Amino acid sequence: MSIIARLPETDKAHPEAACAGMPIAEHLDAREVERLAAQLKALAHPVRLRMVDLIHAHGGQLCVCEFEQYFDVKQPTISHHLKVLREAGLIRSCQKGAWVYHAIEPAVFARLRRSWTVLPRRARHRPPRLPKPQSAHPEPDNP
């Protein structure tokens, strides 16, 4: 179905104007988009995503000394990943004696979940299915 078929009668003569008058509703302002992108970028690394999961699994707080047993990286790398999560506002750190504990920022994750609603739950129109690619090396016929 073409866009012309879906336009009201008055717009069929000028299909280029179909989108020109449609207001675009923004769910997120520019500052929110930048913040959300930084948080998602921080979570996009497998080690950092696992760290957040571990903190959550341990009641929302975990000592820095407990991370090393879960990863095949050394303590300086763990500290770097924790710093990235902290700078993105996803976790907070507090020192208790000689140890530093890291906790999830629940309000930030709640805001992330709410912001995620800007993505469509499912596409209105599915893209056409593409044919299966032809193999460069066809299989021989078996007699």
mmCIF file of C-alpha atoms in Angstrom:
data_model
loop_
_atom_site.group_PDB
_atom_site.id
_atom_site.type_symbol
_atom_site.label_atom_id
_atom_site.label_comp_id
_atom_site.label_asym_id
_atom_site.label_seq_id
_atom_site.Cartn_x
_atom_site.Cartn_y
_atom_site.Cartn_z
ATOM 1 C CA MET A 1 0.000 0.000 0.000
ATOM 2 C CA SER A 2 1.458 3.336 -0.959
ATOM 3 C CA ILE A 3 1.387 6.419 1.240
ATOM 4 C CA ILE A 4 -0.892 8.111 -1.275
ATOM 5 C CA ALA A 5 -3.572 5.490 -0.691
ATOM 6 C CA ARG A 6 -3.458 6.204 3.057
ATOM 7 C CA LEU A 7 -3.652 9.997 2.798
ATOM 8 C CA PRO A 8 -6.939 11.842 3.174
ATOM 9 C CA GLU A 9 -8.538 12.879 -0.121
ATOM 10 C CA THR A 10 -7.348 16.471 0.174
ATOM 11 C CA ASP A 11 -3.691 15.446 0.477
ATOM 12 C CA LYS A 12 -3.471 13.012 -2.447
ATOM 13 C CA ALA A 13 -2.590 15.837 -4.806
ATOM 14 C CA HIS A 14 0.409 16.830 -2.604
ATOM 15 C CA PRO A 15 1.870 13.692 -1.024
ATOM 16 C CA GLU A 16 5.118 15.517 -0.190
ATOM 17 C CA ALA A 17 3.166 17.561 2.376
ATOM 18 C CA ALA A 18 2.042 14.441 4.235
ATOM 19 C CA CYS A 19 4.836 14.605 6.784
ATOM 20 C CA ALA A 20 5.428 18.343 6.793
ATOM 21 C CA GLY A 21 2.504 19.187 9.042
ATOM 22 C CA MET A 22 2.828 16.286 11.466
ATOM 23 C CA PRO A 23 4.156 17.400 14.858
ATOM 24 C CA ILE A 24 6.848 15.216 16.356
ATOM 25 C CA ALA A 25 6.398 14.461 20.027
ATOM 26 C CA GLU A 26 9.654 14.173 21.914
ATOM 27 C CA HIS A 27 9.734 12.013 25.000
ATOM 28 C CA LEU A 28 13.264 12.974 25.964
ATOM 29 C CA ASP A 29 14.986 16.321 25.863
ATOM 30 C CA ALA A 30 18.555 16.639 24.557
ATOM 31 C CA ARG A 31 20.109 16.542 28.047
ATOM 32 C CA GLU A 32 18.167 13.413 28.951
ATOM 33 C CA VAL A 33 19.211 11.739 25.688
ATOM 34 C CA GLU A 34 22.899 12.446 26.434
ATOM 35 C CA ARG A 35 22.594 11.099 29.990
ATOM 36 C CA LEU A 36 20.695 8.020 28.866
ATOM 37 C CA ALA A 37 23.244 7.319 26.107
ATOM 38 C CA ALA A 38 26.127 7.565 28.591
ATOM 39 C CA GLN A 39 24.401 5.154 30.981
ATOM 40 C CA LEU A 40 23.581 2.670 28.240
ATOM 41 C CA LYS A 41 27.153 2.919 26.947
ATOM 42 C CA ALA A 42 28.435 2.121 30.442
ATOM 43 C CA LEU A 43 26.134 -0.892 30.646
ATOM 44 C CA ALA A 44 27.050 -2.062 27.134
ATOM 45 C CA HIS A 45 30.336 -3.606 28.294
ATOM 46 C CA PRO A 46 29.940 -7.243 29.415
ATOM 47 C CA VAL A 47 32.099 -6.812 32.533
ATOM 48 C CA ARG A 48 30.172 -3.752 33.700
ATOM 49 C CA LEU A 49 26.791 -5.316 33.000
ATOM 50 C CA ARG A 50 27.870 -8.384 34.977
ATOM 51 C CA MET A 51 29.061 -6.121 37.817
ATOM 52 C CA VAL A 52 25.658 -4.463 38.057
ATOM 53 C CA ASP A 53 24.027 -7.885 38.019
ATOM 54 C CA LEU A 54 26.351 -9.110 40.805
ATOM 55 C CA ILE A 55 25.656 -6.062 42.958
ATOM 56 C CA HIS A 56 21.929 -6.595 42.491
ATOM 57 C CA ALA A 57 22.217 -10.339 43.218
ATOM 58 C CA HIS A 58 24.059 -9.618 46.464
ATOM 59 C CA GLY A 59 21.310 -7.451 47.896
ATOM 60 C CA GLY A 60 22.214 -4.239 46.101
ATOM 61 C CA GLN A 61 25.659 -3.792 47.669
ATOM 62 C CA LEU A 62 29.001 -5.529 47.124
ATOM 63 C CA CYS A 63 32.525 -5.014 48.430
ATOM 64 C CA VAL A 64 35.220 -4.256 45.880
ATOM 65 C CA CYS A 65 37.215 -7.229 47.191
ATOM 66 C CA GLU A 66 34.452 -9.619 46.090
ATOM 67 C CA PHE A 67 34.489 -8.738 42.391
ATOM 68 C CA GLU A 68 37.821 -10.306 41.442
ATOM 69 C CA GLN A 69 36.604 -13.877 41.988
ATOM 70 C CA TYR A 70 33.966 -13.414 39.275
ATOM 71 C CA PHE A 71 36.211 -12.024 36.547
ATOM 72 C CA ASP A 72 39.352 -13.013 34.706
ATOM 73 C CA VAL A 73 40.757 -9.494 35.100
ATOM 74 C CA LYS A 74 42.964 -7.897 37.726
ATOM 75 C CA GLN A 75 41.938 -5.416 40.392
ATOM 76 C CA PRO A 76 43.006 -2.266 38.474
ATOM 77 C CA THR A 77 40.703 -3.265 35.594
ATOM 78 C CA ILE A 78 37.867 -3.914 38.028
ATOM 79 C CA SER A 79 38.439 -0.482 39.552
ATOM 80 C CA HIS A 80 38.326 1.084 36.085
ATOM 81 C CA HIS A 81 34.985 -0.564 35.280
ATOM 82 C CA LEU A 82 33.551 0.482 38.649
ATOM 83 C CA LYS A 83 34.694 4.042 37.968
ATOM 84 C CA VAL A 84 32.867 4.050 34.609
ATOM 85 C CA LEU A 85 29.674 2.818 36.293
ATOM 86 C CA ARG A 86 30.046 5.417 39.059
ATOM 87 C CA GLU A 87 30.668 8.280 36.602
ATOM 88 C CA ALA A 88 27.562 7.237 34.656
ATOM 89 C CA GLY A 89 25.612 7.522 37.909
ATOM 90 C CA LEU A 90 24.624 3.848 37.927
ATOM 91 C CA ILE A 91 26.327 2.961 41.209
ATOM 92 C CA ARG A 92 27.580 4.781 44.287
ATOM 93 C CA SER A 93 30.558 3.885 46.448
ATOM 94 C CA CYS A 94 31.183 4.275 50.142
ATOM 95 C CA GLN A 95 34.148 3.356 52.259
ATOM 96 C CA LYS A 96 33.638 1.272 55.395
ATOM 97 C CA GLY A 97 36.935 0.857 57.182
ATOM 98 C CA ALA A 98 39.498 -0.477 54.745
ATOM 99 C CA TRP A 99 36.921 -1.628 52.173
ATOM 100 C CA VAL A 100 34.922 0.165 49.518
ATOM 101 C CA TYR A 101 31.370 -1.016 48.937
ATOM 102 C CA HIS A 102 29.464 -0.398 45.727
ATOM 103 C CA ALA A 103 25.689 -0.091 45.594
ATOM 104 C CA ILE A 104 23.171 0.261 42.813
ATOM 105 C CA GLU A 105 21.396 3.607 42.446
ATOM 106 C CA PRO A 106 17.767 2.373 42.388
ATOM 107 C CA ALA A 107 16.332 5.733 41.273
ATOM 108 C CA VAL A 108 18.660 5.789 38.260
ATOM 109 C CA PHE A 109 17.624 2.298 37.171
ATOM 110 C CA ALA A 110 13.947 3.207 37.664
ATOM 111 C CA ARG A 111 14.502 6.244 35.414
ATOM 112 C CA LEU A 112 16.289 4.032 32.871
ATOM 113 C CA ARG A 113 13.287 1.695 32.821
ATOM 114 C CA ARG A 114 10.913 4.638 32.320
ATOM 115 C CA SER A 115 13.108 6.093 29.570
ATOM 116 C CA TRP A 116 13.122 2.758 27.816
ATOM 117 C CA THR A 117 9.430 3.260 27.008
ATOM 118 C CA VAL A 118 10.443 5.633 24.198
ATOM 119 C CA LEU A 119 11.288 2.572 22.134
ATOM 120 C CA PRO A 120 8.350 0.948 20.373
ATOM 121 C CA ARG A 121 7.173 -2.294 21.921
ATOM 122 C CA ARG A 122 6.892 -3.834 18.464
ATOM 123 C CA ALA A 123 7.067 -2.541 14.952
ATOM 124 C CA ARG A 124 3.802 -1.545 13.287
ATOM 125 C CA HIS A 125 4.972 -2.834 9.934
ATOM 126 C CA ARG A 126 7.340 -5.718 9.617
ATOM 127 C CA PRO A 127 10.056 -5.418 6.997
ATOM 128 C CA PRO A 128 9.712 -7.776 4.074
ATOM 129 C CA ARG A 129 11.425 -11.117 4.460
ATOM 130 C CA LEU A 130 14.564 -11.367 2.405
ATOM 131 C CA PRO A 131 15.239 -14.513 0.397
ATOM 132 C CA LYS A 132 17.814 -16.878 1.815
ATOM 133 C CA PRO A 133 21.272 -16.140 0.410
ATOM 134 C CA GLN A 134 22.545 -18.538 -2.208
ATOM 135 C CA SER A 135 25.594 -20.454 -1.117
ATOM 136 C CA ALA A 136 28.798 -19.712 -3.009
ATOM 137 C CA HIS A 137 29.518 -23.444 -2.920
ATOM 138 C CA PRO A 138 26.370 -25.384 -3.804
ATOM 139 C CA GLU A 139 26.056 -28.837 -2.297
ATOM 140 C CA PRO A 140 26.469 -31.701 -4.781
ATOM 141 C CA ASP A 141 23.418 -33.753 -5.614
ATOM 142 C CA ASN A 142 23.361 -37.153 -3.924
ATOM 143 C CA PRO A 143 22.213 -39.924 -6.280
#
